[in-house]
């Protein structure tokens, strides 16, 4: 059976991604000074304005306007002619403390273990989170989103290095993969759109992006004479960034995860401290799914975890291998139940999440990032899974 699947990514200069990076830069600054900071920080940007909003409870003081301006500067919006300028944009803050009712649920969830009362953080909200892995790539991610991210990152790299100095920060990529019997066999289409200076022709942009962005990234054997390549298909992309489109934190949740290849619980990541299970439990679910696939027990694995606000233990955990498991799926679920602690405090402790590691993953994916030393991407549980389940 043949089918086609498409995933997209965006560059760090995309308006929504600007917001994700600002929110996570503020979170990092808070955690660096006060690891127990409770942060739910959201940002929106539009022409000439950055508005930072949210609920923050912390002992730290951080200069939010300076963090905003430096983040925008690092992305590349440092000149008015780019449509947005880190030095002249207005920065507005609307911050208040976290709701006492939410804090009560997170702080005061007590459980009994070995006959003793053990204080645990309850989940910061109800909700369901998914983690996924498959053996399509070395990082155990679906191929469409893996390629889309790599193309988006390459688009930024050639801009920042000066190789294609006429490019501007905003951009998007999209990859369509043809599958045969659930295996990727070829690239059907590649779309790359990049903001650019007004004095460069589409012909030059197309030639350069194919030569310096697409060809260094994609496996040439996956392309053929029927592969379609679209570069700036509207013909012009001069107005971009916040000048071209309003941006908002948490509006690229599919880009941040598996490109639509796996289900999504709906919760965004950026700007949230790790007591928010939208973030921490999604990372834990990815860790479980990745280790199951890395062990060879299954070719694909999706893990769902669900919580009730104020309750530490998940209300449900589901392991789905889509019929690819080499052993009874019930045995895999039993292993996860007995060996992986999915209470929020345990996740935070295992992955050391109360530290400033979040700005770096606010663009180009929160999962599958083997270019970074992320604890939820480790496969240190795979050997134990293999030993116990593939006897």
CSV table of C-alpha atoms in Angstrom, one decimal:
chain,number,residue,atom,x,y,z
A,1,UNK,CA,0.0,0.0,0.0
A,2,UNK,CA,1.3,3.4,-1.0
A,3,UNK,CA,0.6,6.6,0.9
A,4,UNK,CA,1.9,10.2,1.3
A,5,UNK,CA,2.6,12.0,4.5
A,6,UNK,CA,3.6,15.7,4.9
A,7,UNK,CA,5.2,17.6,7.8
A,8,UNK,CA,6.3,21.2,8.1
A,9,UNK,CA,8.7,23.2,10.2
A,10,UNK,CA,9.4,26.9,10.6
A,11,UNK,CA,12.6,28.9,11.2
A,12,UNK,CA,13.4,30.7,14.4
A,13,UNK,CA,12.4,34.0,12.7
A,14,UNK,CA,8.8,32.9,12.2
A,15,UNK,CA,6.5,35.1,14.3
A,16,UNK,CA,5.1,32.2,16.4
A,17,UNK,CA,8.6,30.9,17.0
A,18,UNK,CA,9.9,34.3,18.1
A,19,UNK,CA,7.2,34.1,20.8
A,20,UNK,CA,8.2,30.6,21.8
A,21,UNK,CA,11.8,31.6,22.1
A,22,UNK,CA,11.0,34.7,24.1
A,23,UNK,CA,8.8,32.8,26.5
A,24,UNK,CA,11.5,30.1,27.0
A,25,UNK,CA,14.3,32.7,27.4
A,26,UNK,CA,12.3,34.3,30.2
A,27,UNK,CA,11.7,30.8,31.8
A,28,UNK,CA,15.4,30.0,31.6
A,29,UNK,CA,16.4,33.3,33.2
A,30,UNK,CA,13.9,32.6,36.1
A,31,UNK,CA,15.1,29.0,36.6
A,32,UNK,CA,18.8,30.1,36.6
A,33,UNK,CA,18.2,32.4,39.6
A,34,UNK,CA,15.4,30.4,41.3
A,35,UNK,CA,15.0,26.8,40.2
A,36,UNK,CA,11.6,26.6,42.0
A,37,UNK,CA,10.1,29.4,39.8
A,38,UNK,CA,6.6,28.7,38.7
A,39,UNK,CA,6.3,30.2,35.2
A,40,UNK,CA,3.5,30.2,32.7
A,41,UNK,CA,4.7,32.9,30.3
A,42,UNK,CA,3.1,33.7,26.9
A,43,UNK,CA,4.2,36.2,24.3
A,44,UNK,CA,2.6,37.8,21.3
A,45,UNK,CA,4.3,39.9,18.7
A,46,UNK,CA,3.0,42.2,16.0
A,47,UNK,CA,4.3,45.1,14.0
A,48,UNK,CA,6.7,47.0,16.4
A,49,UNK,CA,5.3,45.4,19.6
A,50,UNK,CA,6.2,42.5,21.9
A,51,UNK,CA,3.7,41.8,24.7
A,52,UNK,CA,4.7,39.4,27.5
A,53,UNK,CA,1.9,38.0,29.6
A,54,UNK,CA,1.3,35.3,32.1
A,55,UNK,CA,1.5,34.0,35.7
A,56,UNK,CA,4.9,33.9,37.4
A,57,UNK,CA,5.7,33.2,41.0
A,58,UNK,CA,9.4,33.4,41.8
A,59,UNK,CA,12.1,34.7,44.1
A,60,UNK,CA,14.1,35.8,41.2
A,61,UNK,CA,14.3,39.2,39.5
A,62,UNK,CA,15.0,39.2,35.7
A,63,UNK,CA,15.0,42.1,33.3
A,64,UNK,CA,12.2,41.0,30.9
A,65,UNK,CA,12.6,43.8,28.4
A,66,UNK,CA,16.3,43.1,28.0
A,67,UNK,CA,15.7,39.4,27.6
A,68,UNK,CA,13.1,40.1,24.9
A,69,UNK,CA,15.4,42.5,23.0
A,70,UNK,CA,18.4,40.2,23.2
A,71,UNK,CA,16.4,37.2,22.0
A,72,UNK,CA,15.0,39.1,19.1
A,73,UNK,CA,18.5,40.3,18.3
A,74,UNK,CA,19.9,36.8,18.3
A,75,UNK,CA,17.2,35.6,15.9
A,76,UNK,CA,18.2,38.3,13.5
A,77,UNK,CA,15.6,41.1,13.6
A,78,UNK,CA,18.1,43.9,14.4
A,79,UNK,CA,17.2,46.4,11.6
A,80,UNK,CA,14.1,48.3,10.8
A,81,UNK,CA,14.3,47.3,7.1
A,82,UNK,CA,13.7,43.7,8.1
A,83,UNK,CA,10.3,44.7,9.4
A,84,UNK,CA,11.1,44.4,13.0
A,85,UNK,CA,13.9,45.9,15.2
A,86,UNK,CA,14.9,44.6,18.6
A,87,UNK,CA,16.2,48.1,19.7
A,88,UNK,CA,13.1,50.1,18.8
A,89,UNK,CA,10.2,47.7,19.3
A,90,UNK,CA,7.9,48.4,22.3
A,91,UNK,CA,8.0,45.7,25.0
A,92,UNK,CA,4.9,45.5,27.2
A,93,UNK,CA,4.6,43.2,30.2
A,94,UNK,CA,1.4,42.0,31.9
A,95,UNK,CA,2.5,39.6,34.6
A,96,UNK,CA,0.8,38.4,37.8
A,97,UNK,CA,1.3,35.5,40.3
A,98,UNK,CA,0.1,32.0,39.7
A,99,UNK,CA,-3.4,31.2,40.9
A,100,UNK,CA,-3.3,30.1,44.6
A,101,UNK,CA,-5.9,27.4,43.7
A,102,UNK,CA,-3.5,25.8,41.1
A,103,UNK,CA,-0.5,26.2,43.4
A,104,UNK,CA,-2.5,24.3,46.1
A,105,UNK,CA,-3.0,21.3,43.8
A,106,UNK,CA,0.6,21.2,42.8
A,107,UNK,CA,2.1,21.7,46.2
A,108,UNK,CA,0.0,19.7,48.5
A,109,UNK,CA,-0.5,16.3,46.9
A,110,UNK,CA,0.7,13.7,49.4
A,111,UNK,CA,1.0,10.0,48.7
A,112,UNK,CA,1.9,7.1,50.9
A,113,UNK,CA,4.9,5.0,50.0
A,114,UNK,CA,6.2,2.2,52.2
A,115,UNK,CA,3.9,3.2,55.0
A,116,UNK,CA,5.4,6.8,55.1
A,117,UNK,CA,3.9,10.0,53.9
A,118,UNK,CA,5.9,11.3,51.0
A,119,UNK,CA,5.2,14.9,49.7
A,120,UNK,CA,4.8,14.9,45.9
A,121,UNK,CA,4.0,17.6,43.4
A,122,UNK,CA,0.6,17.0,41.9
A,123,UNK,CA,0.1,17.6,38.2
A,124,UNK,CA,-0.2,21.3,37.4
A,125,UNK,CA,-3.3,20.6,35.3
A,126,UNK,CA,-5.5,17.8,34.0
A,127,UNK,CA,-4.7,16.7,30.5
A,128,UNK,CA,-3.3,14.1,28.2
A,129,UNK,CA,0.2,14.0,26.7
A,130,UNK,CA,1.7,11.8,23.9
A,131,UNK,CA,5.2,10.6,23.1
A,132,UNK,CA,6.2,8.8,20.0
A,133,UNK,CA,9.2,7.1,18.3
A,134,UNK,CA,9.7,5.0,15.2
A,135,UNK,CA,12.7,3.5,13.4
A,136,UNK,CA,12.5,5.7,10.2
A,137,UNK,CA,15.6,7.8,11.2
A,138,UNK,CA,18.6,7.4,13.5
A,139,UNK,CA,17.1,9.7,16.0
A,140,UNK,CA,13.9,7.5,15.9
A,141,UNK,CA,11.7,10.2,14.5
A,142,UNK,CA,9.3,10.2,11.6
A,143,UNK,CA,11.2,11.1,8.4
A,144,UNK,CA,8.9,14.0,7.2
A,145,UNK,CA,9.3,16.1,10.4
A,146,UNK,CA,13.0,15.2,10.7
A,147,UNK,CA,13.8,16.5,7.2
A,148,UNK,CA,11.6,19.6,7.6
A,149,UNK,CA,13.4,20.5,10.8
A,150,UNK,CA,16.8,20.0,9.2
A,151,UNK,CA,15.9,22.1,6.2
A,152,UNK,CA,14.6,24.9,8.4
A,153,UNK,CA,17.8,24.8,10.5
A,154,UNK,CA,19.9,24.8,7.4
A,155,UNK,CA,18.0,27.8,6.1
A,156,UNK,CA,18.9,29.7,9.2
A,157,UNK,CA,22.5,28.5,9.2
A,158,UNK,CA,23.2,29.8,5.6
A,159,UNK,CA,21.6,33.1,6.6
A,160,UNK,CA,23.5,33.6,9.8
A,161,UNK,CA,26.9,32.5,8.3
A,162,UNK,CA,26.5,35.0,5.5
A,163,UNK,CA,26.5,32.3,2.8
A,164,UNK,CA,23.1,33.6,1.6
A,165,UNK,CA,23.2,37.0,3.2
A,166,UNK,CA,20.1,38.3,1.4
A,167,UNK,CA,17.9,35.9,3.4
A,168,UNK,CA,15.9,37.3,6.3
A,169,UNK,CA,14.9,35.5,9.5
A,170,UNK,CA,11.3,34.3,8.6
A,171,UNK,CA,10.9,31.0,6.8
A,172,UNK,CA,9.1,27.7,6.5
A,173,UNK,CA,9.8,24.3,5.1
A,174,UNK,CA,7.6,21.3,4.2
A,175,UNK,CA,8.4,17.7,3.2
A,176,UNK,CA,6.1,15.1,1.7
A,177,UNK,CA,7.3,11.5,1.9
A,178,UNK,CA,5.9,8.6,-0.1
A,179,UNK,CA,5.5,5.4,2.0
A,180,UNK,CA,5.2,1.8,0.7
A,181,UNK,CA,4.0,-0.8,3.2
A,182,UNK,CA,4.6,1.8,5.9
A,183,UNK,CA,8.2,2.3,4.9
A,184,UNK,CA,9.5,5.6,3.5
A,185,UNK,CA,10.7,5.1,-0.1
A,186,UNK,CA,11.0,8.5,-1.7
A,187,UNK,CA,10.6,12.2,-1.4
A,188,UNK,CA,7.5,13.4,-3.2
A,189,UNK,CA,7.8,17.1,-2.6
A,190,UNK,CA,9.9,19.7,-0.8
A,191,UNK,CA,8.7,23.3,-0.1
A,192,UNK,CA,11.0,26.0,1.2
A,193,UNK,CA,9.9,29.6,1.7
A,194,UNK,CA,12.2,32.2,3.0
A,195,UNK,CA,11.9,35.9,3.6
A,196,UNK,CA,14.5,37.8,1.6
A,197,UNK,CA,15.7,41.3,0.6
A,198,UNK,CA,13.8,43.0,-2.1
A,199,UNK,CA,16.7,43.3,-4.5
A,200,UNK,CA,17.2,39.6,-5.2
A,201,UNK,CA,15.4,37.6,-8.0
A,202,UNK,CA,13.4,34.5,-7.5
A,203,UNK,CA,15.7,32.7,-10.0
A,204,UNK,CA,18.7,33.4,-7.8
A,205,UNK,CA,16.8,32.4,-4.6
A,206,UNK,CA,15.6,29.2,-6.1
A,207,UNK,CA,19.1,28.2,-7.4
A,208,UNK,CA,20.8,29.0,-4.1
A,209,UNK,CA,18.3,27.3,-1.9
A,210,UNK,CA,18.4,24.1,-3.9
A,211,UNK,CA,22.2,24.2,-4.0
A,212,UNK,CA,23.0,25.3,-0.4
A,213,UNK,CA,19.9,24.3,1.6
A,214,UNK,CA,18.2,21.3,0.0
A,215,UNK,CA,20.9,19.2,-1.6
A,216,UNK,CA,23.3,19.2,1.5
A,217,UNK,CA,20.4,17.9,3.7
A,218,UNK,CA,18.4,15.4,1.8
A,219,UNK,CA,19.4,11.9,0.8
A,220,UNK,CA,19.8,12.1,-3.0
A,221,UNK,CA,18.7,8.5,-3.4
A,222,UNK,CA,15.3,9.5,-2.0
A,223,UNK,CA,14.8,12.0,-4.8
A,224,UNK,CA,13.9,11.3,-8.5
A,225,UNK,CA,12.8,13.1,-11.6
A,226,UNK,CA,9.2,13.2,-10.2
A,227,UNK,CA,10.2,14.9,-6.9
A,228,UNK,CA,8.7,18.4,-6.9
A,229,UNK,CA,10.7,21.3,-5.4
A,230,UNK,CA,9.0,24.6,-4.6
A,231,UNK,CA,11.0,27.6,-3.5
A,232,UNK,CA,9.0,30.7,-2.5
A,233,UNK,CA,6.1,29.5,-4.6
A,234,UNK,CA,4.2,32.9,-4.3
A,235,UNK,CA,7.2,34.5,-6.1
A,236,UNK,CA,8.0,37.1,-3.4
A,237,UNK,CA,8.5,37.0,0.4
A,238,UNK,CA,9.9,40.4,1.5
A,239,UNK,CA,7.5,41.3,4.2
A,240,UNK,CA,7.8,38.7,7.0
A,241,UNK,CA,8.2,38.2,10.7
A,242,UNK,CA,5.9,40.2,13.1
A,243,UNK,CA,5.4,42.8,10.4
A,244,UNK,CA,3.8,40.2,8.1
A,245,UNK,CA,1.9,38.2,10.6
A,246,UNK,CA,1.1,38.3,14.4
A,247,UNK,CA,2.9,35.6,16.4
A,248,UNK,CA,1.8,33.8,19.6
A,249,UNK,CA,3.4,31.4,22.0
A,250,UNK,CA,2.2,27.8,21.7
A,251,UNK,CA,0.8,28.0,18.2
A,252,UNK,CA,3.2,25.5,16.6
A,253,UNK,CA,2.5,22.4,18.7
A,254,UNK,CA,2.7,20.1,15.8
A,255,UNK,CA,6.0,21.5,14.6
A,256,UNK,CA,7.3,21.1,18.1
A,257,UNK,CA,6.5,17.4,18.3
A,258,UNK,CA,6.1,14.8,15.5
A,259,UNK,CA,4.8,16.8,12.5
A,260,UNK,CA,1.3,15.3,12.8
A,261,UNK,CA,2.6,11.8,12.5
A,262,UNK,CA,1.5,11.0,16.0
A,263,UNK,CA,-1.4,12.1,18.1
A,264,UNK,CA,-1.2,15.3,20.2
A,265,UNK,CA,-2.8,16.1,23.5
A,266,UNK,CA,-3.2,19.8,22.7
A,267,UNK,CA,-0.9,21.4,25.3
A,268,UNK,CA,1.9,23.6,24.2
A,269,UNK,CA,5.4,23.6,25.8
A,270,UNK,CA,7.2,26.9,25.6
A,271,UNK,CA,7.1,29.3,28.6
A,272,UNK,CA,6.0,26.6,31.1
A,273,UNK,CA,8.1,25.4,34.0
A,274,UNK,CA,8.4,21.6,34.4
A,275,UNK,CA,5.6,21.3,37.0
A,276,UNK,CA,3.3,21.8,34.0
A,277,UNK,CA,2.8,18.2,32.8
A,278,UNK,CA,2.0,19.5,29.3
A,279,UNK,CA,5.7,19.9,29.0
A,280,UNK,CA,7.4,17.5,31.4
A,281,UNK,CA,5.1,14.5,30.8
A,282,UNK,CA,5.4,14.9,27.0
A,283,UNK,CA,9.1,14.6,27.4
A,284,UNK,CA,8.8,11.6,29.6
A,285,UNK,CA,6.4,9.9,27.1
A,286,UNK,CA,8.9,10.5,24.3
A,287,UNK,CA,11.6,8.9,26.5
A,288,UNK,CA,9.5,5.8,27.1
A,289,UNK,CA,8.5,5.5,23.5
A,290,UNK,CA,12.1,6.1,22.2
A,291,UNK,CA,13.6,3.5,24.5
A,292,UNK,CA,11.0,0.9,23.5
A,293,UNK,CA,11.8,1.4,19.8
A,294,UNK,CA,15.6,1.6,20.5
A,295,UNK,CA,15.4,-1.8,22.3
A,296,UNK,CA,14.0,-3.5,19.2
A,297,UNK,CA,10.9,-4.5,20.9
A,298,UNK,CA,8.8,-2.5,18.5
A,299,UNK,CA,9.3,-0.6,15.2
A,300,UNK,CA,6.8,2.2,16.3
A,301,UNK,CA,5.6,3.2,19.7
A,302,UNK,CA,3.2,5.9,21.0
A,303,UNK,CA,2.8,6.5,24.7
A,304,UNK,CA,-0.2,8.4,26.2
A,305,UNK,CA,-0.1,9.7,29.8
A,306,UNK,CA,-3.0,11.4,31.4
A,307,UNK,CA,-3.3,13.3,34.7
A,308,UNK,CA,-5.8,14.9,37.1
A,309,UNK,CA,-4.9,18.3,38.5
A,310,UNK,CA,-3.3,18.0,42.0
A,311,UNK,CA,-2.8,14.2,41.7
A,312,UNK,CA,0.7,12.9,41.3
A,313,UNK,CA,0.1,9.5,39.7
A,314,UNK,CA,-1.2,9.4,36.2
A,315,UNK,CA,-4.8,8.4,35.8
A,316,UNK,CA,-3.8,6.3,32.8
A,317,UNK,CA,-0.8,5.2,30.7
A,318,UNK,CA,-1.3,3.6,27.3
A,319,UNK,CA,1.4,2.0,25.1
A,320,UNK,CA,0.5,1.5,21.5
A,321,UNK,CA,2.9,-0.2,19.0
A,322,UNK,CA,0.5,-0.2,16.0
A,323,UNK,CA,1.0,-4.0,15.6
A,324,UNK,CA,4.8,-3.8,15.3
A,325,UNK,CA,5.6,-5.3,18.7
A,326,UNK,CA,7.8,-8.4,18.8
A,327,UNK,CA,6.2,-9.4,22.2
A,328,UNK,CA,2.8,-9.1,23.7
A,329,UNK,CA,2.0,-5.4,24.0
A,330,UNK,CA,0.6,-6.1,27.5
A,331,UNK,CA,4.1,-7.1,28.6
A,332,UNK,CA,5.5,-3.8,27.4
A,333,UNK,CA,2.9,-1.9,29.3
A,334,UNK,CA,3.6,-3.9,32.4
A,335,UNK,CA,7.3,-3.1,32.1
A,336,UNK,CA,6.6,0.6,31.8
A,337,UNK,CA,4.3,0.5,34.8
A,338,UNK,CA,6.9,-1.3,37.0
A,339,UNK,CA,10.0,0.6,35.8
A,340,UNK,CA,9.1,4.1,34.9
A,341,UNK,CA,7.9,6.6,37.5
A,342,UNK,CA,5.6,9.1,35.7
A,343,UNK,CA,4.8,11.3,38.7
A,344,UNK,CA,5.7,14.9,38.0
A,345,UNK,CA,8.3,15.1,40.7
A,346,UNK,CA,9.9,11.9,39.6
A,347,UNK,CA,10.1,13.2,36.0
A,348,UNK,CA,11.5,16.5,37.1
A,349,UNK,CA,14.2,14.7,39.2
A,350,UNK,CA,15.1,12.1,36.6
A,351,UNK,CA,15.6,14.7,33.8
A,352,UNK,CA,16.9,17.5,36.0
A,353,UNK,CA,14.3,19.8,34.5
A,354,UNK,CA,14.7,22.8,37.0
A,355,UNK,CA,17.5,24.3,34.9
A,356,UNK,CA,17.8,26.7,32.0
A,357,UNK,CA,17.7,24.3,29.0
A,358,UNK,CA,14.5,25.4,27.2
A,359,UNK,CA,15.4,28.3,24.9
A,360,UNK,CA,17.6,26.0,22.8
A,361,UNK,CA,14.7,23.7,22.0
A,362,UNK,CA,12.1,26.5,21.3
A,363,UNK,CA,12.8,26.1,17.6
A,364,UNK,CA,13.5,23.1,15.4
A,365,UNK,CA,11.7,20.6,17.7
A,366,UNK,CA,11.6,19.6,21.3
A,367,UNK,CA,12.1,16.0,20.5
A,368,UNK,CA,14.5,14.1,18.3
A,369,UNK,CA,17.3,16.6,19.0
A,370,UNK,CA,20.4,14.6,18.9
A,371,UNK,CA,22.4,17.8,18.3
A,372,UNK,CA,21.7,18.7,22.0
A,373,UNK,CA,22.3,16.7,25.2
A,374,UNK,CA,18.6,16.3,26.2
A,375,UNK,CA,17.9,13.8,28.9
A,376,UNK,CA,14.6,12.6,27.4
A,377,UNK,CA,16.4,11.7,24.2
A,378,UNK,CA,18.7,9.2,26.0
A,379,UNK,CA,18.2,5.4,25.4
A,380,UNK,CA,19.6,4.2,28.7
A,381,UNK,CA,16.6,2.1,29.3
A,382,UNK,CA,16.7,0.2,26.0
A,383,UNK,CA,19.1,-2.5,27.1
A,384,UNK,CA,17.0,-3.4,30.2
A,385,UNK,CA,13.8,-3.5,28.0
A,386,UNK,CA,15.5,-5.8,25.5
A,387,UNK,CA,16.9,-8.0,28.2
A,388,UNK,CA,13.6,-8.4,30.1
A,389,UNK,CA,11.2,-8.6,27.1
A,390,UNK,CA,13.2,-10.3,24.4
A,391,UNK,CA,14.3,-13.3,26.4
